[in-house]
PDB file of N, CA and C in Angstrom:
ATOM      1  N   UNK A   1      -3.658 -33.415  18.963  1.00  0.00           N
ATOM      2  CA  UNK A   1      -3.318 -32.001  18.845  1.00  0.00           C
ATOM      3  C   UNK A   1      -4.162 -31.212  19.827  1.00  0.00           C
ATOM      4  N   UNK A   2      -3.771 -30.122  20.390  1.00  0.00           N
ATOM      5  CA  UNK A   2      -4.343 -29.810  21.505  1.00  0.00           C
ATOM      6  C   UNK A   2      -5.509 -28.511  21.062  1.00  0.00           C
ATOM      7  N   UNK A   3      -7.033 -28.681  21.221  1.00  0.00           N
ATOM      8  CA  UNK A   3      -7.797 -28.586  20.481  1.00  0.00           C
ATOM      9  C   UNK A   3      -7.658 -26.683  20.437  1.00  0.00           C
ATOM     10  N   UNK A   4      -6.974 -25.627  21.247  1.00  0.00           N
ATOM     11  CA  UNK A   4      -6.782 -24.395  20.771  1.00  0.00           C
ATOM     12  C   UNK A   4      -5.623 -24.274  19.777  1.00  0.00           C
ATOM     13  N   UNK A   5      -5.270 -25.310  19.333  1.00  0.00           N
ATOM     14  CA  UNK A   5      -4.746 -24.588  17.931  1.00  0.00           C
ATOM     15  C   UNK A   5      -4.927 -24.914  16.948  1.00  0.00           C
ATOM     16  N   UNK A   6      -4.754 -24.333  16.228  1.00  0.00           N
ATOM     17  CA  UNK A   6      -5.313 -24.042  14.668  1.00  0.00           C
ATOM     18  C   UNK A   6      -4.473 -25.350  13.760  1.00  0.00           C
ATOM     19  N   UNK A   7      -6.090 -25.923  13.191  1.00  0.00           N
ATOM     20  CA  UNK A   7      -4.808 -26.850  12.038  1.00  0.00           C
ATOM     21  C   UNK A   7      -4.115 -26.379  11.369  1.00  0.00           C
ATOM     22  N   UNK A   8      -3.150 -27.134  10.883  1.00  0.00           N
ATOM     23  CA  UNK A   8      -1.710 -26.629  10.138  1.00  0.00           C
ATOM     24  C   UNK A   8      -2.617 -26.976   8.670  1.00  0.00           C
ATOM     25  N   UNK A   9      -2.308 -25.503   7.935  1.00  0.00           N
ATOM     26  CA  UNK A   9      -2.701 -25.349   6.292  1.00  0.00           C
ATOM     27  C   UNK A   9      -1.577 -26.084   5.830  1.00  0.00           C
ATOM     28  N   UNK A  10      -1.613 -25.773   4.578  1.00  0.00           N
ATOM     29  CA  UNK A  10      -0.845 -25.945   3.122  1.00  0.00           C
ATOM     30  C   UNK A  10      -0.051 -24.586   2.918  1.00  0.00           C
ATOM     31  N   UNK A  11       1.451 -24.478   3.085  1.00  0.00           N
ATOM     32  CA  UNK A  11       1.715 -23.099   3.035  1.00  0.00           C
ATOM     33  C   UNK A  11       1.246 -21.957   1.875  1.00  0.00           C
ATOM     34  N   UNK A  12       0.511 -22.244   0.446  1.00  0.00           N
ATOM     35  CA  UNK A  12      -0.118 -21.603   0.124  1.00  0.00           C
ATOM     36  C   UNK A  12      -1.145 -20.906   0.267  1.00  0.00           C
ATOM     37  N   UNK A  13      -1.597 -21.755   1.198  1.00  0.00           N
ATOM     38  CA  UNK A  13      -3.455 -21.332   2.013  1.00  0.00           C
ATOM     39  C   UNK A  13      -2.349 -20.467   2.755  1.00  0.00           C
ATOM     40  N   UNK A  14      -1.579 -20.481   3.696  1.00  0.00           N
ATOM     41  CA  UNK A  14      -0.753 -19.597   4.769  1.00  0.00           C
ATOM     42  C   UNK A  14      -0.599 -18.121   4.302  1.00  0.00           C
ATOM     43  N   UNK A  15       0.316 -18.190   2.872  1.00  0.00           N
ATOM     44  CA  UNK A  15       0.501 -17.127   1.904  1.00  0.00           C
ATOM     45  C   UNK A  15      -0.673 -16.321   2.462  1.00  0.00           C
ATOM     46  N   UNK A  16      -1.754 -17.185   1.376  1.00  0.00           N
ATOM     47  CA  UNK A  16      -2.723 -16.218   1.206  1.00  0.00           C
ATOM     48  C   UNK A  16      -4.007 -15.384   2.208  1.00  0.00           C
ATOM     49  N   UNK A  17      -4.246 -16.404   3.519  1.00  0.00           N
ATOM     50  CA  UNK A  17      -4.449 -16.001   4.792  1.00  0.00           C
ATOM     51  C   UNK A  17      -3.898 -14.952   5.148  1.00  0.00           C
ATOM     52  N   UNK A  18      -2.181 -14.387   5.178  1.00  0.00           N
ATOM     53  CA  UNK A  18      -2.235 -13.911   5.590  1.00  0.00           C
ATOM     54  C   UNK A  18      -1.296 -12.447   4.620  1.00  0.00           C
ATOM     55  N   UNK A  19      -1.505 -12.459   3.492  1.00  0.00           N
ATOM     56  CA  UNK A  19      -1.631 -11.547   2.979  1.00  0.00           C
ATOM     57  C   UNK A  19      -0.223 -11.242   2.056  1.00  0.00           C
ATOM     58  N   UNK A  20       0.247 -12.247   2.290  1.00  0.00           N
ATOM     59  CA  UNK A  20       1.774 -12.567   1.260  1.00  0.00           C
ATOM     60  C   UNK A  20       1.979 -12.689   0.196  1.00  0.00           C
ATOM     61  N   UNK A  21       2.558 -12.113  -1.136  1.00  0.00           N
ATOM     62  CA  UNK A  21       2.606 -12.486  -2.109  1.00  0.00           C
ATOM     63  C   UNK A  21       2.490 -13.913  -2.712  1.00  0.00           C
ATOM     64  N   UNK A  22       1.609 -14.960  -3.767  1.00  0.00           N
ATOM     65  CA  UNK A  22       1.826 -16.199  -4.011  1.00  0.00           C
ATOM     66  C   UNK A  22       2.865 -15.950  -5.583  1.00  0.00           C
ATOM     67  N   UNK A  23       4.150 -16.425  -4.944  1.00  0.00           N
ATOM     68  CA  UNK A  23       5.068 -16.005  -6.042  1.00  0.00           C
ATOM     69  C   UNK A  23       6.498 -16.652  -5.432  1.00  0.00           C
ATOM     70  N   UNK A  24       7.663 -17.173  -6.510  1.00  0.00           N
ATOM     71  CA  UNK A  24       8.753 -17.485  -5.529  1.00  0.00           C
ATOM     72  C   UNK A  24       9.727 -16.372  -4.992  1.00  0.00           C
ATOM     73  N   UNK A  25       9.934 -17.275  -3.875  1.00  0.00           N
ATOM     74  CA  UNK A  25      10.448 -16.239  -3.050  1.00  0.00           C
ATOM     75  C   UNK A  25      12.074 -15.332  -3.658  1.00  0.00           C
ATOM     76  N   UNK A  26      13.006 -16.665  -4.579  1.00  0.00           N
ATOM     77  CA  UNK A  26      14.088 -15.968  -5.073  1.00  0.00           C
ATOM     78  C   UNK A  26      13.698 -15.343  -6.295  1.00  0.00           C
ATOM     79  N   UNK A  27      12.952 -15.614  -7.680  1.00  0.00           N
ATOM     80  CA  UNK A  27      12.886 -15.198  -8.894  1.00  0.00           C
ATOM     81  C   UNK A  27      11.564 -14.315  -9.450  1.00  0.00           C
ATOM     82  N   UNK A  28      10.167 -14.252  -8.284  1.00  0.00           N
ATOM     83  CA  UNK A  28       9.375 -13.734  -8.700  1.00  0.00           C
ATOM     84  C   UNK A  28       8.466 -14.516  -9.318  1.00  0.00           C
ATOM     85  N   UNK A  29       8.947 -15.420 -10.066  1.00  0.00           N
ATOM     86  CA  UNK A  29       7.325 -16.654 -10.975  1.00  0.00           C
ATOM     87  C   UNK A  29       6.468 -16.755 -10.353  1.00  0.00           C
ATOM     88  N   UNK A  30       4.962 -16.866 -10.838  1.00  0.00           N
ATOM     89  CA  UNK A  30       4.242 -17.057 -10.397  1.00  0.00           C
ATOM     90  C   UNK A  30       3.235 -18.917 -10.779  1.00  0.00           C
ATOM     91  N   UNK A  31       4.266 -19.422 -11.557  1.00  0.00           N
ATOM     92  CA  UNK A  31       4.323 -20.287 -11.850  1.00  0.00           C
ATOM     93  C   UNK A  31       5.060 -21.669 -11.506  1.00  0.00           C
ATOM     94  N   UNK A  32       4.400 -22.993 -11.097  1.00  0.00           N
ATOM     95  CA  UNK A  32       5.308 -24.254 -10.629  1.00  0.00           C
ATOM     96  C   UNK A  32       5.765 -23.859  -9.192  1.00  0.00           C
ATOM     97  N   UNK A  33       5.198 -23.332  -8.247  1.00  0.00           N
ATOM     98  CA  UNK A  33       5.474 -23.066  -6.842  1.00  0.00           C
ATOM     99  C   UNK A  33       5.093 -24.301  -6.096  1.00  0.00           C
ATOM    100  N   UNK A  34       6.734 -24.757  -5.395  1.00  0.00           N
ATOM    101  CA  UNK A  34       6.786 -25.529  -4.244  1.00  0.00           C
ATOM    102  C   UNK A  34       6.802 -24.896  -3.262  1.00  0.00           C
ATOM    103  N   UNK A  35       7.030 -25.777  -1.901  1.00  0.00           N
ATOM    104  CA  UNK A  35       6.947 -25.286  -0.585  1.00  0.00           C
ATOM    105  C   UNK A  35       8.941 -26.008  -0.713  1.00  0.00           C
ATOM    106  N   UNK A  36       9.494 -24.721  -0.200  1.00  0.00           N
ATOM    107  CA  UNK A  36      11.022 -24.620  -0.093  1.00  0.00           C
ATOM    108  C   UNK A  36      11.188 -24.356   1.588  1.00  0.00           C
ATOM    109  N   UNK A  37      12.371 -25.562   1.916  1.00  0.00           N
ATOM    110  CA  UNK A  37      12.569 -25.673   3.148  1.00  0.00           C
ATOM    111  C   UNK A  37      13.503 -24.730   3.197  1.00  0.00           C
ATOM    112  N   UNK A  38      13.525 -23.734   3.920  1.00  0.00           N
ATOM    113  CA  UNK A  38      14.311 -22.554   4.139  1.00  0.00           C
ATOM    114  C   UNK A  38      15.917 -23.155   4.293  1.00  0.00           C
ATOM    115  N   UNK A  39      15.714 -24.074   5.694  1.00  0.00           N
ATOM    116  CA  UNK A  39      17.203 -24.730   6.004  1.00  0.00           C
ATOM    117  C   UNK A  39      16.390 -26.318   5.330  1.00  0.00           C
ATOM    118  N   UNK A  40      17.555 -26.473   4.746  1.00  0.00           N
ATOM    119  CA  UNK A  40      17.170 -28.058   4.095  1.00  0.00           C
ATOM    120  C   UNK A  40      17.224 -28.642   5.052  1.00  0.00           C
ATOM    121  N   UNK A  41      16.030 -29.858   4.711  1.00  0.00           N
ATOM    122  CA  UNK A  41      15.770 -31.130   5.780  1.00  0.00           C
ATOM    123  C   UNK A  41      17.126 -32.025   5.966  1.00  0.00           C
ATOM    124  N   UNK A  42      18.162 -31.958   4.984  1.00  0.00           N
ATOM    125  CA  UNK A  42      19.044 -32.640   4.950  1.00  0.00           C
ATOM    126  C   UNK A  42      20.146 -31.637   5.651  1.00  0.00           C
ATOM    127  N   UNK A  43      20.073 -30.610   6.029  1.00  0.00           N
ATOM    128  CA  UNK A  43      20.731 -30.376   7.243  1.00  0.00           C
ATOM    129  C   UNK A  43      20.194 -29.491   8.371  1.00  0.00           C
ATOM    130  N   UNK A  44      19.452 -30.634   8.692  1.00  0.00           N
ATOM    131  CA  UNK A  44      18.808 -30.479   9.990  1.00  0.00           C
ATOM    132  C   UNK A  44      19.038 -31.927  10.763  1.00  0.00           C
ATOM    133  N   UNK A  45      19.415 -32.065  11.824  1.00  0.00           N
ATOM    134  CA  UNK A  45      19.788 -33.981  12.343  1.00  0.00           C
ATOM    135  C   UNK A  45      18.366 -34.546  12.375  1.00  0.00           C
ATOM    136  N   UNK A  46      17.879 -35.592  12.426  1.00  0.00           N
ATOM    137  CA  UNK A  46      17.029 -36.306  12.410  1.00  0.00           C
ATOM    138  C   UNK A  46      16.515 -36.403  13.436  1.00  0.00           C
ATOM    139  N   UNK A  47      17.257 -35.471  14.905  1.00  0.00           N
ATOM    140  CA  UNK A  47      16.158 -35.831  15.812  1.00  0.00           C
ATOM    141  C   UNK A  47      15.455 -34.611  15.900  1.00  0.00           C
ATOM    142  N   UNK A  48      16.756 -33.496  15.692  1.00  0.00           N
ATOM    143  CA  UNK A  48      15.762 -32.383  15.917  1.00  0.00           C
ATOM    144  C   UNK A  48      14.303 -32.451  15.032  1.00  0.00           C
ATOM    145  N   UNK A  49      14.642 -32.975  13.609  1.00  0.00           N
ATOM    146  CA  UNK A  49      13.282 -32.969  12.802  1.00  0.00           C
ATOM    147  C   UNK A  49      12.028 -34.034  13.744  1.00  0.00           C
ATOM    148  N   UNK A  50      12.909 -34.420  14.184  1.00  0.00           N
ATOM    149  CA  UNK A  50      11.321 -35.576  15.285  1.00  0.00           C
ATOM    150  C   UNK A  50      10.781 -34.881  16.150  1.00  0.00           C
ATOM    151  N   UNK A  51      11.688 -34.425  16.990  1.00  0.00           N
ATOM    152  CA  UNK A  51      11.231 -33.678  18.266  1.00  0.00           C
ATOM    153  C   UNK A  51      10.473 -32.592  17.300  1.00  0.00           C
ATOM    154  N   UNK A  52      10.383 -31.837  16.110  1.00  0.00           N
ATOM    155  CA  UNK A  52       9.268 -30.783  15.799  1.00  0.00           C
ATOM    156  C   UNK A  52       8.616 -31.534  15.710  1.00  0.00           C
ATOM    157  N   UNK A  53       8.518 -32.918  15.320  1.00  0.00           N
ATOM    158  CA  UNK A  53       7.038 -33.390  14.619  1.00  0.00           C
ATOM    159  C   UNK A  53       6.366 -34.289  16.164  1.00  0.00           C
ATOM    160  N   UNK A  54       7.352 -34.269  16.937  1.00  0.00           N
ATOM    161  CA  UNK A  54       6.535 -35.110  18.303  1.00  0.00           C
ATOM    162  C   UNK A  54       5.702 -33.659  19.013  1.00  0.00           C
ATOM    163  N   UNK A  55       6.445 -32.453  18.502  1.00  0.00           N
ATOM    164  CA  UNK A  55       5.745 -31.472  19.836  1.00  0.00           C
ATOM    165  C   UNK A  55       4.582 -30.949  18.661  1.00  0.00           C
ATOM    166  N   UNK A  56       3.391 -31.638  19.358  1.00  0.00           N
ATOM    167  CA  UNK A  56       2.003 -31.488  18.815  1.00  0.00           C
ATOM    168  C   UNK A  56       1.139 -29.723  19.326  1.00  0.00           C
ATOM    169  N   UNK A  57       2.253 -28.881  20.533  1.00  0.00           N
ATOM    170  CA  UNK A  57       1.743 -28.006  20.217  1.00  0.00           C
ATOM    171  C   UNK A  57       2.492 -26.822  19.570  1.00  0.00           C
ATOM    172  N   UNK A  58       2.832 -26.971  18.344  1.00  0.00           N
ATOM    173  CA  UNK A  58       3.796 -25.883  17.572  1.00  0.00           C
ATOM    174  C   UNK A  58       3.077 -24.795  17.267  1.00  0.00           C
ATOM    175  N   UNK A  59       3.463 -23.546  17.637  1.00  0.00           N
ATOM    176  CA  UNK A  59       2.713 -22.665  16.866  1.00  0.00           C
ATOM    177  C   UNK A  59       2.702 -22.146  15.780  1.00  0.00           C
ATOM    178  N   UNK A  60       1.875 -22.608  15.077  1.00  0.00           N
ATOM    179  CA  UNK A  60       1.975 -21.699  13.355  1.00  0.00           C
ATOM    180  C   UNK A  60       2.530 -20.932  12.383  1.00  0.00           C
ATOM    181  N   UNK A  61       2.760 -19.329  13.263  1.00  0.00           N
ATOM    182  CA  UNK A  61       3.460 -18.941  12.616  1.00  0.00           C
ATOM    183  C   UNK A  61       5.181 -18.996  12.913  1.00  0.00           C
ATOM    184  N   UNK A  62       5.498 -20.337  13.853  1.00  0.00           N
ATOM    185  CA  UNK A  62       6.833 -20.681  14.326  1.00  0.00           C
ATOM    186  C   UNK A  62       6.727 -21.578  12.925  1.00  0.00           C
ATOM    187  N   UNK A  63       5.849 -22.446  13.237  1.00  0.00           N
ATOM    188  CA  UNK A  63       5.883 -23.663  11.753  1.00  0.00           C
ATOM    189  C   UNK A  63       6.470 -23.372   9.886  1.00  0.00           C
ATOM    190  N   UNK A  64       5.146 -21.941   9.870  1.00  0.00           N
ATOM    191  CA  UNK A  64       5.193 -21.666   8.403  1.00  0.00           C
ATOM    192  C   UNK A  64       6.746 -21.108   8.182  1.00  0.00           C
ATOM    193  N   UNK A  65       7.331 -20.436   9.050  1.00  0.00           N
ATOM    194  CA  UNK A  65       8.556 -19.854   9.068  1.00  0.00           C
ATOM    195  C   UNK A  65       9.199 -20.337   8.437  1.00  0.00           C
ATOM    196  N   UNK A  66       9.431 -21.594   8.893  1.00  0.00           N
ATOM    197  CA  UNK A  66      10.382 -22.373   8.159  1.00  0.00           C
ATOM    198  C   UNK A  66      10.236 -22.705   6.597  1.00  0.00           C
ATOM    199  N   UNK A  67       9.499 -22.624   5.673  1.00  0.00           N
ATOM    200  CA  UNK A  67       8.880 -22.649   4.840  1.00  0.00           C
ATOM    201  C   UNK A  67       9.336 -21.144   4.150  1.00  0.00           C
ATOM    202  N   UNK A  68       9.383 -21.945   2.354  1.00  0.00           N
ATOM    203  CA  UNK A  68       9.051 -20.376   1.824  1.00  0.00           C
ATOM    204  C   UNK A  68       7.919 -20.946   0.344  1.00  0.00           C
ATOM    205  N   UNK A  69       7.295 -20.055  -0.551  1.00  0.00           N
ATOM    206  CA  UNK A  69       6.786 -20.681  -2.030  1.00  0.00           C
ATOM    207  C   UNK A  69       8.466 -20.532  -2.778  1.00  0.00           C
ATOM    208  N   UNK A  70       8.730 -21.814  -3.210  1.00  0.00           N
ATOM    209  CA  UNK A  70       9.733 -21.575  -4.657  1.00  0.00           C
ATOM    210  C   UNK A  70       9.207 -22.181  -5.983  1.00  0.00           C
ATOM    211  N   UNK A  71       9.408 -21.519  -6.848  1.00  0.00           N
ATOM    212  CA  UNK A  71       9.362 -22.396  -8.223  1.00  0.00           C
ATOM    213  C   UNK A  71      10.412 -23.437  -8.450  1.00  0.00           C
ATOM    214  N   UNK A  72       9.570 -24.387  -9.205  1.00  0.00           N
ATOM    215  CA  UNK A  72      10.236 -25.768  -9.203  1.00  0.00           C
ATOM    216  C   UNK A  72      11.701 -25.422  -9.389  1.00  0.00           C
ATOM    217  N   UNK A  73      12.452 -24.840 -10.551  1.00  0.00           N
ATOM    218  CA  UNK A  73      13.565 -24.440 -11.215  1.00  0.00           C
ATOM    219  C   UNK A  73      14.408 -23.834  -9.735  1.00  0.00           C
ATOM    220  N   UNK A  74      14.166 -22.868  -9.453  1.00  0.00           N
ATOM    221  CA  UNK A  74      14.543 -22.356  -8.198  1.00  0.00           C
ATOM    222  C   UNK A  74      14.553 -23.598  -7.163  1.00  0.00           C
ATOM    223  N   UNK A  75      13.899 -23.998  -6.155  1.00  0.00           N
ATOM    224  CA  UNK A  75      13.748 -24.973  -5.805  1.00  0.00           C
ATOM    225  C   UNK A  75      14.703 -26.273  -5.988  1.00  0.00           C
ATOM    226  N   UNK A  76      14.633 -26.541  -7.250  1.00  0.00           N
ATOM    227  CA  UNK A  76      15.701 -27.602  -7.557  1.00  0.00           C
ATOM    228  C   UNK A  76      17.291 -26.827  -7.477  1.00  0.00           C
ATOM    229  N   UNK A  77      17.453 -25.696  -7.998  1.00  0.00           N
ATOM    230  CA  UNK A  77      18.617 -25.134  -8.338  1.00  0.00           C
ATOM    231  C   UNK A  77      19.380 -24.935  -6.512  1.00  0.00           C
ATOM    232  N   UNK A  78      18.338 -24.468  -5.925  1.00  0.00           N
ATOM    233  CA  UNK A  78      18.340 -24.266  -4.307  1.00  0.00           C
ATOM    234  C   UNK A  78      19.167 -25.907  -3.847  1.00  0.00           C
ATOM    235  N   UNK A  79      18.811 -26.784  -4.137  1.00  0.00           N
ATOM    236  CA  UNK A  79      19.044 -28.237  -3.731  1.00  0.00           C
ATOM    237  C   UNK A  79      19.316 -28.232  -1.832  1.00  0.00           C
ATOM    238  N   UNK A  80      20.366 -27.953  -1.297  1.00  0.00           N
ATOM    239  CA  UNK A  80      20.614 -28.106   0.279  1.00  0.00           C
ATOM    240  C   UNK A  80      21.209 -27.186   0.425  1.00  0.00           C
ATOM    241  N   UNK A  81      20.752 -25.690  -0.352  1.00  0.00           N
ATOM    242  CA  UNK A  81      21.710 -24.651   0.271  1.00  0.00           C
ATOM    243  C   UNK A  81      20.860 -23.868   1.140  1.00  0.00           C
ATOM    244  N   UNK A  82      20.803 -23.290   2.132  1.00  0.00           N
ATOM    245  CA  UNK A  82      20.052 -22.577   3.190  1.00  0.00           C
ATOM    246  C   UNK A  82      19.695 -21.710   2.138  1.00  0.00           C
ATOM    247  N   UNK A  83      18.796 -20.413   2.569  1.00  0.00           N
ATOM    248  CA  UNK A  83      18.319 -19.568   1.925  1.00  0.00           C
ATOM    249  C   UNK A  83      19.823 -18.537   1.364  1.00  0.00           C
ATOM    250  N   UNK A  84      20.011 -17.923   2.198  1.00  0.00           N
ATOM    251  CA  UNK A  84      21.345 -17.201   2.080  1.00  0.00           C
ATOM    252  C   UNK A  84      22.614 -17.339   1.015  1.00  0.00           C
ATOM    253  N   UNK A  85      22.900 -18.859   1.507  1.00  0.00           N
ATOM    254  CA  UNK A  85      23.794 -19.235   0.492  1.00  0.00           C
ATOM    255  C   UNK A  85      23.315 -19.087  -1.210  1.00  0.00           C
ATOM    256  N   UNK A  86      22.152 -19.904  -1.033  1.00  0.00           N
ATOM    257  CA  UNK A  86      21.154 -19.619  -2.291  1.00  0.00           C
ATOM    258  C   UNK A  86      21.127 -18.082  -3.045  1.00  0.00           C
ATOM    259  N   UNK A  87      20.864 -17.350  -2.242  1.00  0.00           N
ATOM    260  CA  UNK A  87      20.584 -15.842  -2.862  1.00  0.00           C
ATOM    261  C   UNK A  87      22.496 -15.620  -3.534  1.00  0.00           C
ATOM    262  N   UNK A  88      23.220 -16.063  -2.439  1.00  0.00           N
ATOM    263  CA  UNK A  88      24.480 -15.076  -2.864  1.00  0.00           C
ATOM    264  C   UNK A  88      24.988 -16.402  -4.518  1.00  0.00           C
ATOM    265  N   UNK A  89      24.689 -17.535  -4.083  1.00  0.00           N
ATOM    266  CA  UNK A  89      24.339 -18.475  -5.046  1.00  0.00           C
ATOM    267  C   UNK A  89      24.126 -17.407  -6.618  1.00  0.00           C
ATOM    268  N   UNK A  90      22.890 -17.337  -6.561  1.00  0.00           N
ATOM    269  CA  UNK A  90      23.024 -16.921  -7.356  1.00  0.00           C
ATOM    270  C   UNK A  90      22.837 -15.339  -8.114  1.00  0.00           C
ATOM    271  N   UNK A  91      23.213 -14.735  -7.138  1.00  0.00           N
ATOM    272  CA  UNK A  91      24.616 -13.424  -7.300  1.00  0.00           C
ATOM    273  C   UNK A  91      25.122 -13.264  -8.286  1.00  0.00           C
ATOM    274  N   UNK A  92      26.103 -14.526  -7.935  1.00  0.00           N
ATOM    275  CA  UNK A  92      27.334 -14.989  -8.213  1.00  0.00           C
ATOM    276  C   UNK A  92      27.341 -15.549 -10.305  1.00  0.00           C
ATOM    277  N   UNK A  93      26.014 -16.523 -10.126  1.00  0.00           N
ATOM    278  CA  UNK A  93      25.643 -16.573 -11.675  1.00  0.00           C
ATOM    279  C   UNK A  93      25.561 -15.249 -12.460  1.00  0.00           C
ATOM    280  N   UNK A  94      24.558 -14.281 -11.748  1.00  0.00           N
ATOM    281  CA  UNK A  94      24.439 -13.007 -12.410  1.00  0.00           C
ATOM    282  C   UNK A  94      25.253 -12.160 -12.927  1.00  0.00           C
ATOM    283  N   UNK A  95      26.388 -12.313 -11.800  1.00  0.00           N
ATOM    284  CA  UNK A  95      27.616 -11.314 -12.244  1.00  0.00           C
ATOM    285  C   UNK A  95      28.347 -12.104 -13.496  1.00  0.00           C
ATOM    286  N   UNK A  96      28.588 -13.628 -13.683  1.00  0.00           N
ATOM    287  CA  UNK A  96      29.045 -14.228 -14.957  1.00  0.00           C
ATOM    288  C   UNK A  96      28.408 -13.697 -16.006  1.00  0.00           C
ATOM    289  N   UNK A  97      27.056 -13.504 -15.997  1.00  0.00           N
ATOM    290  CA  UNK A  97      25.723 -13.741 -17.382  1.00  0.00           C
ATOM    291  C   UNK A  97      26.208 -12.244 -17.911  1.00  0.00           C
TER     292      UNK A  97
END
């Protein structure tokens, strides 16, 4: 890694570095928070995911981006839907309930 950049945290250390709520990003809990792949790894192709992990000089806040905190429930409920789909996702429950 090329020694001017900064090691890569834990996106909670990230949160809180830099001044972000630690809470999920769709429901608010502050409880059972994962790190939620914004665009799921499962649709992203497998090389593009290499080529991020071969280019050793990524910058940080390009990295955390991709990233959000979700609670487990959220998180699981999220499964491979991008963020977007997710929110209108569940919209869509709300207006049933």
């Amino acid at each position: 890694m090329n020694k001017s950049m900064p090691k890569l945290i834990d996106i909670r250390t990230w949160y809180i570095k830099n001044g972000m709520p630690i809470k999920c990003r769709y429901c608010g809990s502050d409880s059972n928070l994962t790190k939620d792949h914004l665009t799921p790894k499962s649709r992203v192709s497998k090389n593009v995911r290499l080529e991020r992990w071969k280019n050793k000089d990524i910058d940080p806040q390009t990295y955390y981006k991709q990233f959000a905190l979700a609670c487990s429930r959220c998180n699981l409920m999220k499964h491979n839907l991008n963020e977007k789909e997710f929110i209108e996702h569940i919209k869509k429950i709300a207006s049933i309930i």
